[in-house]
PDB file of N, CA and C in Angstrom:
ATOM      1  N   UNK A   1     -18.815  12.877 -41.738  1.00 52.00           N
ATOM      2  CA  UNK A   1     -17.721  11.934 -41.482  1.00 52.00           C
ATOM      3  C   UNK A   1     -16.802  12.405 -40.473  1.00 52.00           C
ATOM      4  N   UNK A   2     -16.370  13.681 -40.552  1.00 54.00           N
ATOM      5  CA  UNK A   2     -15.448  14.267 -39.515  1.00 54.00           C
ATOM      6  C   UNK A   2     -16.128  14.323 -38.168  1.00 54.00           C
ATOM      7  N   UNK A   3     -17.511  14.626 -38.191  1.00 54.00           N
ATOM      8  CA  UNK A   3     -18.232  14.744 -36.853  1.00 54.00           C
ATOM      9  C   UNK A   3     -18.296  13.352 -36.218  1.00 54.00           C
ATOM     10  N   UNK A   4     -18.290  12.211 -36.957  1.00 56.00           N
ATOM     11  CA  UNK A   4     -18.227  10.874 -36.393  1.00 56.00           C
ATOM     12  C   UNK A   4     -16.926  10.729 -35.757  1.00 56.00           C
ATOM     13  N   UNK A   5     -15.873  11.008 -36.409  1.00 60.00           N
ATOM     14  CA  UNK A   5     -14.497  10.874 -35.804  1.00 60.00           C
ATOM     15  C   UNK A   5     -14.385  11.715 -34.510  1.00 60.00           C
ATOM     16  N   UNK A   6     -14.863  12.882 -34.572  1.00 54.00           N
ATOM     17  CA  UNK A   6     -14.845  13.764 -33.339  1.00 54.00           C
ATOM     18  C   UNK A   6     -15.629  13.112 -32.209  1.00 54.00           C
ATOM     19  N   UNK A   7     -16.787  12.615 -32.456  1.00 55.00           N
ATOM     20  CA  UNK A   7     -17.599  12.048 -31.428  1.00 55.00           C
ATOM     21  C   UNK A   7     -16.870  10.790 -30.905  1.00 55.00           C
ATOM     22  N   UNK A   8     -16.329   9.858 -31.752  1.00 62.00           N
ATOM     23  CA  UNK A   8     -15.691   8.694 -31.260  1.00 62.00           C
ATOM     24  C   UNK A   8     -14.359   9.052 -30.548  1.00 62.00           C
ATOM     25  N   UNK A   9     -13.758  10.050 -30.955  1.00 61.00           N
ATOM     26  CA  UNK A   9     -12.458  10.527 -30.294  1.00 61.00           C
ATOM     27  C   UNK A   9     -12.799  11.051 -28.916  1.00 61.00           C
ATOM     28  N   UNK A  10     -13.857  11.826 -28.834  1.00 56.00           N
ATOM     29  CA  UNK A  10     -14.316  12.374 -27.476  1.00 56.00           C
ATOM     30  C   UNK A  10     -14.731  11.221 -26.596  1.00 56.00           C
ATOM     31  N   UNK A  11     -15.442  10.221 -27.163  1.00 59.00           N
ATOM     32  CA  UNK A  11     -15.838   9.065 -26.246  1.00 59.00           C
ATOM     33  C   UNK A  11     -14.654   8.314 -25.852  1.00 59.00           C
ATOM     34  N   UNK A  12     -13.634   8.088 -26.690  1.00 60.00           N
ATOM     35  CA  UNK A  12     -12.421   7.363 -26.305  1.00 60.00           C
ATOM     36  C   UNK A  12     -11.727   8.183 -25.220  1.00 60.00           C
ATOM     37  N   UNK A  13     -11.634   9.469 -25.353  1.00 57.00           N
ATOM     38  CA  UNK A  13     -10.994  10.289 -24.379  1.00 57.00           C
ATOM     39  C   UNK A  13     -11.655  10.250 -23.020  1.00 57.00           C
ATOM     40  N   UNK A  14     -12.965  10.251 -22.984  1.00 56.00           N
ATOM     41  CA  UNK A  14     -13.708  10.219 -21.706  1.00 56.00           C
ATOM     42  C   UNK A  14     -13.470   8.824 -21.037  1.00 56.00           C
ATOM     43  N   UNK A  15     -13.506   7.787 -21.900  1.00 61.00           N
ATOM     44  CA  UNK A  15     -13.192   6.436 -21.332  1.00 61.00           C
ATOM     45  C   UNK A  15     -11.853   6.291 -20.810  1.00 61.00           C
ATOM     46  N   UNK A  16     -10.816   6.823 -21.409  1.00 54.00           N
ATOM     47  CA  UNK A  16      -9.502   6.758 -20.811  1.00 54.00           C
ATOM     48  C   UNK A  16      -9.381   7.540 -19.540  1.00 54.00           C
ATOM     49  N   UNK A  17      -9.975   8.707 -19.545  1.00 55.00           N
ATOM     50  CA  UNK A  17      -9.943   9.541 -18.331  1.00 55.00           C
ATOM     51  C   UNK A  17     -10.647   8.836 -17.200  1.00 55.00           C
ATOM     52  N   UNK A  18     -11.772   8.173 -17.410  1.00 58.00           N
ATOM     53  CA  UNK A  18     -12.479   7.586 -16.342  1.00 58.00           C
ATOM     54  C   UNK A  18     -11.698   6.316 -15.871  1.00 58.00           C
ATOM     55  N   UNK A  19     -10.943   5.719 -16.731  1.00 56.00           N
ATOM     56  CA  UNK A  19     -10.109   4.580 -16.196  1.00 56.00           C
ATOM     57  C   UNK A  19      -8.958   5.066 -15.366  1.00 56.00           C
ATOM     58  N   UNK A  20      -8.415   6.280 -15.659  1.00 53.00           N
ATOM     59  CA  UNK A  20      -7.292   6.834 -14.870  1.00 53.00           C
ATOM     60  C   UNK A  20      -7.895   7.196 -13.453  1.00 53.00           C
ATOM     61  N   UNK A  21      -9.085   7.730 -13.432  1.00 44.00           N
ATOM     62  CA  UNK A  21      -9.684   8.082 -12.124  1.00 44.00           C
ATOM     63  C   UNK A  21      -9.919   6.902 -11.295  1.00 44.00           C
ATOM     64  N   UNK A  22     -10.456   5.866 -11.948  1.00 48.00           N
ATOM     65  CA  UNK A  22     -10.660   4.520 -11.199  1.00 48.00           C
ATOM     66  C   UNK A  22      -9.408   3.920 -10.702  1.00 48.00           C
ATOM     67  N   UNK A  23      -8.342   4.052 -11.465  1.00 50.00           N
ATOM     68  CA  UNK A  23      -7.047   3.538 -10.974  1.00 50.00           C
ATOM     69  C   UNK A  23      -6.503   4.306  -9.869  1.00 50.00           C
ATOM     70  N   UNK A  24      -6.693   5.614  -9.851  1.00 48.00           N
ATOM     71  CA  UNK A  24      -6.166   6.468  -8.871  1.00 48.00           C
ATOM     72  C   UNK A  24      -6.855   6.273  -7.519  1.00 48.00           C
ATOM     73  N   UNK A  25      -8.135   5.677  -7.522  1.00 50.00           N
ATOM     74  CA  UNK A  25      -8.912   5.576  -6.329  1.00 50.00           C
ATOM     75  C   UNK A  25      -8.571   4.190  -5.687  1.00 50.00           C
ATOM     76  N   UNK A  26      -7.952   3.282  -6.393  1.00 49.00           N
ATOM     77  CA  UNK A  26      -7.595   2.030  -5.767  1.00 49.00           C
ATOM     78  C   UNK A  26      -6.577   2.207  -4.734  1.00 49.00           C
ATOM     79  N   UNK A  27      -6.550   1.402  -3.609  1.00 49.00           N
ATOM     80  CA  UNK A  27      -5.626   1.519  -2.547  1.00 49.00           C
ATOM     81  C   UNK A  27      -4.233   1.134  -2.966  1.00 49.00           C
ATOM     82  N   UNK A  28      -3.281   1.847  -2.305  1.00 50.00           N
ATOM     83  CA  UNK A  28      -1.905   1.602  -2.618  1.00 50.00           C
ATOM     84  C   UNK A  28      -1.458   0.231  -2.055  1.00 50.00           C
ATOM     85  N   UNK A  29      -0.812  -0.581  -2.937  1.00 46.00           N
ATOM     86  CA  UNK A  29      -0.407  -1.941  -2.499  1.00 46.00           C
ATOM     87  C   UNK A  29       0.915  -1.945  -1.821  1.00 46.00           C
ATOM     88  N   UNK A  30       1.662  -0.812  -1.931  1.00 50.00           N
ATOM     89  CA  UNK A  30       2.939  -0.800  -1.281  1.00 50.00           C
ATOM     90  C   UNK A  30       2.789  -0.844   0.190  1.00 50.00           C
ATOM     91  N   UNK A  31       1.747  -0.309   0.756  1.00 55.00           N
ATOM     92  CA  UNK A  31       1.516  -0.193   2.240  1.00 55.00           C
ATOM     93  C   UNK A  31       0.609  -1.325   2.699  1.00 55.00           C
ATOM     94  N   UNK A  32       0.336  -2.294   1.914  1.00 57.00           N
ATOM     95  CA  UNK A  32      -0.643  -3.249   2.193  1.00 57.00           C
ATOM     96  C   UNK A  32      -0.175  -4.176   3.419  1.00 57.00           C
ATOM     97  N   UNK A  33      -1.017  -4.338   4.423  1.00 58.00           N
ATOM     98  CA  UNK A  33      -0.670  -5.055   5.501  1.00 58.00           C
ATOM     99  C   UNK A  33      -1.285  -6.495   5.352  1.00 58.00           C
ATOM    100  N   UNK A  34      -0.864  -7.486   6.154  1.00 55.00           N
ATOM    101  CA  UNK A  34      -1.485  -8.737   6.002  1.00 55.00           C
ATOM    102  C   UNK A  34      -2.930  -8.723   6.447  1.00 55.00           C
ATOM    103  N   UNK A  35      -3.755  -9.621   5.893  1.00 59.00           N
ATOM    104  CA  UNK A  35      -5.110  -9.540   6.254  1.00 59.00           C
ATOM    105  C   UNK A  35      -5.363 -10.040   7.656  1.00 59.00           C
ATOM    106  N   UNK A  36      -6.248  -9.265   8.382  1.00 55.00           N
ATOM    107  CA  UNK A  36      -6.576  -9.685   9.747  1.00 55.00           C
ATOM    108  C   UNK A  36      -8.075  -9.857   9.820  1.00 55.00           C
ATOM    109  N   UNK A  37      -8.472 -10.789  10.649  1.00 54.00           N
ATOM    110  CA  UNK A  37      -9.905 -11.076  10.766  1.00 54.00           C
ATOM    111  C   UNK A  37     -10.169 -11.143  12.263  1.00 54.00           C
ATOM    112  N   UNK A  38     -11.467 -10.846  12.542  1.00 53.00           N
ATOM    113  CA  UNK A  38     -11.898 -10.856  13.911  1.00 53.00           C
ATOM    114  C   UNK A  38     -12.471 -12.236  14.282  1.00 53.00           C
ATOM    115  N   UNK A  39     -12.473 -13.147  13.305  1.00 56.00           N
ATOM    116  CA  UNK A  39     -13.061 -14.507  13.557  1.00 56.00           C
ATOM    117  C   UNK A  39     -11.962 -15.375  14.367  1.00 56.00           C
ATOM    118  N   UNK A  40     -12.236 -15.670  15.498  1.00 61.00           N
ATOM    119  CA  UNK A  40     -11.390 -16.604  16.312  1.00 61.00           C
ATOM    120  C   UNK A  40     -10.027 -16.127  16.508  1.00 61.00           C
ATOM    121  N   UNK A  41      -9.249 -16.852  17.320  1.00 76.00           N
ATOM    122  CA  UNK A  41      -7.851 -16.492  17.594  1.00 76.00           C
ATOM    123  C   UNK A  41      -6.924 -16.979  16.446  1.00 76.00           C
ATOM    124  N   UNK A  42      -6.008 -16.218  16.088  1.00 88.00           N
ATOM    125  CA  UNK A  42      -5.120 -16.652  15.038  1.00 88.00           C
ATOM    126  C   UNK A  42      -3.731 -17.060  15.701  1.00 88.00           C
ATOM    127  N   UNK A  43      -3.076 -18.039  15.025  1.00 94.00           N
ATOM    128  CA  UNK A  43      -1.771 -18.433  15.593  1.00 94.00           C
ATOM    129  C   UNK A  43      -0.725 -17.503  15.339  1.00 94.00           C
ATOM    130  N   UNK A  44      -0.089 -16.918  16.424  1.00 94.00           N
ATOM    131  CA  UNK A  44       0.920 -15.901  16.210  1.00 94.00           C
ATOM    132  C   UNK A  44       2.137 -16.362  15.558  1.00 94.00           C
ATOM    133  N   UNK A  45       2.403 -17.713  15.410  1.00 95.00           N
ATOM    134  CA  UNK A  45       3.539 -18.275  14.754  1.00 95.00           C
ATOM    135  C   UNK A  45       3.286 -18.575  13.228  1.00 95.00           C
ATOM    136  N   UNK A  46       2.142 -18.333  12.807  1.00 96.00           N
ATOM    137  CA  UNK A  46       1.707 -18.644  11.396  1.00 96.00           C
ATOM    138  C   UNK A  46       2.402 -17.660  10.483  1.00 96.00           C
ATOM    139  N   UNK A  47       3.058 -18.137   9.439  1.00 96.00           N
ATOM    140  CA  UNK A  47       3.711 -17.282   8.515  1.00 96.00           C
ATOM    141  C   UNK A  47       2.747 -16.597   7.534  1.00 96.00           C
ATOM    142  N   UNK A  48       2.862 -15.272   7.392  1.00 96.00           N
ATOM    143  CA  UNK A  48       2.000 -14.549   6.440  1.00 96.00           C
ATOM    144  C   UNK A  48       2.878 -13.842   5.416  1.00 96.00           C
ATOM    145  N   UNK A  49       2.636 -14.011   4.167  1.00 97.00           N
ATOM    146  CA  UNK A  49       3.444 -13.393   3.140  1.00 97.00           C
ATOM    147  C   UNK A  49       2.616 -12.344   2.445  1.00 97.00           C
ATOM    148  N   UNK A  50       3.268 -11.240   2.063  1.00 96.00           N
ATOM    149  CA  UNK A  50       2.677 -10.123   1.394  1.00 96.00           C
ATOM    150  C   UNK A  50       3.538  -9.745   0.220  1.00 96.00           C
ATOM    151  N   UNK A  51       2.971  -9.375  -0.912  1.00 95.00           N
ATOM    152  CA  UNK A  51       3.806  -8.911  -2.037  1.00 95.00           C
ATOM    153  C   UNK A  51       3.824  -7.391  -2.039  1.00 95.00           C
ATOM    154  N   UNK A  52       4.986  -6.828  -1.964  1.00 93.00           N
ATOM    155  CA  UNK A  52       5.168  -5.393  -1.953  1.00 93.00           C
ATOM    156  C   UNK A  52       5.782  -4.917  -3.174  1.00 93.00           C
ATOM    157  N   UNK A  53       5.402  -3.755  -3.625  1.00 94.00           N
ATOM    158  CA  UNK A  53       6.043  -3.134  -4.808  1.00 94.00           C
ATOM    159  C   UNK A  53       7.429  -2.663  -4.459  1.00 94.00           C
ATOM    160  N   UNK A  54       8.376  -2.804  -5.440  1.00 94.00           N
ATOM    161  CA  UNK A  54       9.800  -2.474  -5.178  1.00 94.00           C
ATOM    162  C   UNK A  54       9.782  -0.957  -5.563  1.00 94.00           C
ATOM    163  N   UNK A  55      10.371  -0.123  -4.688  1.00 93.00           N
ATOM    164  CA  UNK A  55      10.514   1.279  -4.897  1.00 93.00           C
ATOM    165  C   UNK A  55      11.302   1.652  -6.164  1.00 93.00           C
ATOM    166  N   UNK A  56      10.826   2.421  -6.995  1.00 93.00           N
ATOM    167  CA  UNK A  56      11.543   2.777  -8.245  1.00 93.00           C
ATOM    168  C   UNK A  56      11.128   1.923  -9.392  1.00 93.00           C
ATOM    169  N   UNK A  57      10.223   0.940  -9.190  1.00 91.00           N
ATOM    170  CA  UNK A  57       9.803   0.103 -10.291  1.00 91.00           C
ATOM    171  C   UNK A  57       8.278  -0.035 -10.279  1.00 91.00           C
ATOM    172  N   UNK A  58       7.684   0.005 -11.523  1.00 90.00           N
ATOM    173  CA  UNK A  58       6.208  -0.141 -11.572  1.00 90.00           C
ATOM    174  C   UNK A  58       5.900  -1.571 -11.716  1.00 90.00           C
ATOM    175  N   UNK A  59       6.830  -2.385 -12.124  1.00 93.00           N
ATOM    176  CA  UNK A  59       6.552  -3.763 -12.442  1.00 93.00           C
ATOM    177  C   UNK A  59       7.053  -4.804 -11.419  1.00 93.00           C
ATOM    178  N   UNK A  60       8.170  -4.531 -10.736  1.00 94.00           N
ATOM    179  CA  UNK A  60       8.764  -5.492  -9.859  1.00 94.00           C
ATOM    180  C   UNK A  60       8.064  -5.531  -8.531  1.00 94.00           C
ATOM    181  N   UNK A  61       7.916  -6.721  -7.989  1.00 95.00           N
ATOM    182  CA  UNK A  61       7.327  -6.900  -6.720  1.00 95.00           C
ATOM    183  C   UNK A  61       8.243  -7.908  -5.908  1.00 95.00           C
ATOM    184  N   UNK A  62       8.215  -7.752  -4.523  1.00 95.00           N
ATOM    185  CA  UNK A  62       8.970  -8.679  -3.741  1.00 95.00           C
ATOM    186  C   UNK A  62       8.097  -9.299  -2.733  1.00 95.00           C
ATOM    187  N   UNK A  63       8.344 -10.480  -2.394  1.00 96.00           N
ATOM    188  CA  UNK A  63       7.567 -11.197  -1.340  1.00 96.00           C
ATOM    189  C   UNK A  63       8.218 -11.028   0.009  1.00 96.00           C
ATOM    190  N   UNK A  64       7.420 -10.562   0.978  1.00 96.00           N
ATOM    191  CA  UNK A  64       7.875 -10.358   2.379  1.00 96.00           C
ATOM    192  C   UNK A  64       7.146 -11.294   3.247  1.00 96.00           C
ATOM    193  N   UNK A  65       7.785 -12.083   3.977  1.00 97.00           N
ATOM    194  CA  UNK A  65       7.206 -13.061   4.896  1.00 97.00           C
ATOM    195  C   UNK A  65       7.634 -12.866   6.279  1.00 97.00           C
ATOM    196  N   UNK A  66       6.669 -12.793   7.217  1.00 97.00           N
ATOM    197  CA  UNK A  66       6.901 -12.743   8.651  1.00 97.00           C
ATOM    198  C   UNK A  66       5.832 -13.553   9.357  1.00 97.00           C
ATOM    199  N   UNK A  67       6.001 -13.811  10.673  1.00 97.00           N
ATOM    200  CA  UNK A  67       4.990 -14.406  11.404  1.00 97.00           C
ATOM    201  C   UNK A  67       3.976 -13.379  11.803  1.00 97.00           C
ATOM    202  N   UNK A  68       2.752 -13.807  12.209  1.00 97.00           N
ATOM    203  CA  UNK A  68       1.774 -12.753  12.655  1.00 97.00           C
ATOM    204  C   UNK A  68       2.216 -11.945  13.811  1.00 97.00           C
ATOM    205  N   UNK A  69       3.035 -12.537  14.684  1.00 96.00           N
ATOM    206  CA  UNK A  69       3.546 -11.806  15.894  1.00 96.00           C
ATOM    207  C   UNK A  69       4.599 -10.793  15.349  1.00 96.00           C
ATOM    208  N   UNK A  70       5.430 -11.063  14.348  1.00 97.00           N
ATOM    209  CA  UNK A  70       6.402 -10.090  13.772  1.00 97.00           C
ATOM    210  C   UNK A  70       5.689  -9.013  13.076  1.00 97.00           C
ATOM    211  N   UNK A  71       4.625  -9.336  12.336  1.00 96.00           N
ATOM    212  CA  UNK A  71       3.841  -8.308  11.632  1.00 96.00           C
ATOM    213  C   UNK A  71       3.215  -7.256  12.688  1.00 96.00           C
ATOM    214  N   UNK A  72       2.704  -7.802  13.761  1.00 97.00           N
ATOM    215  CA  UNK A  72       2.128  -6.965  14.817  1.00 97.00           C
ATOM    216  C   UNK A  72       3.280  -6.067  15.468  1.00 97.00           C
ATOM    217  N   UNK A  73       4.462  -6.659  15.688  1.00 97.00           N
ATOM    218  CA  UNK A  73       5.538  -5.894  16.237  1.00 97.00           C
ATOM    219  C   UNK A  73       6.033  -4.845  15.218  1.00 97.00           C
ATOM    220  N   UNK A  74       6.077  -5.093  13.955  1.00 96.00           N
ATOM    221  CA  UNK A  74       6.444  -4.100  12.982  1.00 96.00           C
ATOM    222  C   UNK A  74       5.385  -2.938  12.959  1.00 96.00           C
ATOM    223  N   UNK A  75       4.086  -3.264  12.982  1.00 97.00           N
ATOM    224  CA  UNK A  75       3.071  -2.238  12.985  1.00 97.00           C
ATOM    225  C   UNK A  75       3.209  -1.390  14.221  1.00 97.00           C
ATOM    226  N   UNK A  76       3.394  -2.043  15.349  1.00 97.00           N
ATOM    227  CA  UNK A  76       3.559  -1.230  16.621  1.00 97.00           C
ATOM    228  C   UNK A  76       4.806  -0.308  16.523  1.00 97.00           C
ATOM    229  N   UNK A  77       5.848  -0.762  16.007  1.00 97.00           N
ATOM    230  CA  UNK A  77       7.091  -0.043  15.886  1.00 97.00           C
ATOM    231  C   UNK A  77       6.921   1.164  14.953  1.00 97.00           C
ATOM    232  N   UNK A  78       6.203   0.910  13.784  1.00 96.00           N
ATOM    233  CA  UNK A  78       5.920   2.003  12.933  1.00 96.00           C
ATOM    234  C   UNK A  78       5.102   3.076  13.568  1.00 96.00           C
ATOM    235  N   UNK A  79       4.077   2.658  14.333  1.00 97.00           N
ATOM    236  CA  UNK A  79       3.163   3.645  14.909  1.00 97.00           C
ATOM    237  C   UNK A  79       4.009   4.490  15.984  1.00 97.00           C
ATOM    238  N   UNK A  80       4.831   3.845  16.790  1.00 95.00           N
ATOM    239  CA  UNK A  80       5.734   4.569  17.735  1.00 95.00           C
ATOM    240  C   UNK A  80       6.706   5.545  17.017  1.00 95.00           C
ATOM    241  N   UNK A  81       7.266   5.139  15.948  1.00 94.00           N
ATOM    242  CA  UNK A  81       8.049   6.056  15.228  1.00 94.00           C
ATOM    243  C   UNK A  81       7.363   7.319  14.705  1.00 94.00           C
ATOM    244  N   UNK A  82       6.154   6.919  14.174  1.00 94.00           N
ATOM    245  CA  UNK A  82       5.426   8.185  13.594  1.00 94.00           C
ATOM    246  C   UNK A  82       5.044   9.093  14.788  1.00 94.00           C
ATOM    247  N   UNK A  83       4.608   8.479  15.873  1.00 93.00           N
ATOM    248  CA  UNK A  83       4.182   9.387  17.006  1.00 93.00           C
ATOM    249  C   UNK A  83       5.366  10.139  17.487  1.00 93.00           C
ATOM    250  N   UNK A  84       6.621   9.489  17.547  1.00 90.00           N
ATOM    251  CA  UNK A  84       7.710  10.239  18.077  1.00 90.00           C
ATOM    252  C   UNK A  84       8.084  11.417  17.140  1.00 90.00           C
ATOM    253  N   UNK A  85       7.996  11.182  15.808  1.00 89.00           N
ATOM    254  CA  UNK A  85       8.394  12.254  14.906  1.00 89.00           C
ATOM    255  C   UNK A  85       7.365  13.327  14.972  1.00 89.00           C
ATOM    256  N   UNK A  86       6.124  12.954  15.021  1.00 90.00           N
ATOM    257  CA  UNK A  86       5.083  13.970  15.069  1.00 90.00           C
ATOM    258  C   UNK A  86       5.039  14.864  16.345  1.00 90.00           C
ATOM    259  N   UNK A  87       5.315  14.267  17.432  1.00 88.00           N
ATOM    260  CA  UNK A  87       5.283  15.028  18.734  1.00 88.00           C
ATOM    261  C   UNK A  87       6.612  15.675  19.100  1.00 88.00           C
ATOM    262  N   UNK A  88       7.750  15.148  18.561  1.00 81.00           N
ATOM    263  CA  UNK A  88       9.061  15.615  18.959  1.00 81.00           C
ATOM    264  C   UNK A  88       9.330  16.986  18.401  1.00 81.00           C
ATOM    265  N   UNK A  89      10.249  17.666  18.936  1.00 69.00           N
ATOM    266  CA  UNK A  89      10.613  18.993  18.477  1.00 69.00           C
ATOM    267  C   UNK A  89      12.125  18.964  18.187  1.00 69.00           C
ATOM    268  N   UNK A  90      12.514  19.745  17.249  1.00 66.00           N
ATOM    269  CA  UNK A  90      13.951  19.841  16.936  1.00 66.00           C
ATOM    270  C   UNK A  90      14.658  20.881  17.807  1.00 66.00           C
ATOM    271  N   UNK A  91      15.775  20.530  18.244  1.00 65.00           N
ATOM    272  CA  UNK A  91      16.595  21.478  19.071  1.00 65.00           C
ATOM    273  C   UNK A  91      17.653  22.057  18.255  1.00 65.00           C
ATOM    274  N   UNK A  92      18.053  23.373  18.410  1.00 63.00           N
ATOM    275  CA  UNK A  92      18.986  24.001  17.517  1.00 63.00           C
ATOM    276  C   UNK A  92      20.362  23.143  17.417  1.00 63.00           C
ATOM    277  N   UNK A  93      20.954  22.806  18.534  1.00 68.00           N
ATOM    278  CA  UNK A  93      22.184  22.038  18.539  1.00 68.00           C
ATOM    279  C   UNK A  93      22.043  20.588  18.881  1.00 68.00           C
ATOM    280  N   UNK A  94      20.816  20.131  19.157  1.00 62.00           N
ATOM    281  CA  UNK A  94      20.636  18.779  19.626  1.00 62.00           C
ATOM    282  C   UNK A  94      20.206  17.847  18.611  1.00 62.00           C
ATOM    283  N   UNK A  95      19.839  18.320  17.415  1.00 64.00           N
ATOM    284  CA  UNK A  95      19.388  17.443  16.419  1.00 64.00           C
ATOM    285  C   UNK A  95      17.805  17.209  16.589  1.00 64.00           C
ATOM    286  N   UNK A  96      17.268  16.375  15.800  1.00 61.00           N
ATOM    287  CA  UNK A  96      15.802  16.139  15.858  1.00 61.00           C
ATOM    288  C   UNK A  96      15.532  14.745  16.427  1.00 61.00           C
TER     289      UNK A  96
END
């Protein structure tokens, strides 16, 4: 009787652990960008909305809407900021 409980307990533990690993492998939705496709030209004035997770909350989401042109501008700005930070050097009295 106790060995059955042990076997079922171990099986439940393995199941829970495998669910955690599967959840950890899923992409982060906080950084999700709007879907892009290589099929045909897209209207740069079309509104695209994305649901983003609210920082500090596991349940709350907010809807962010921009035109395709604005999303492209935001991506380019993010890339430029990252490159500037990665290639820049800090000066002792000049700041970073």
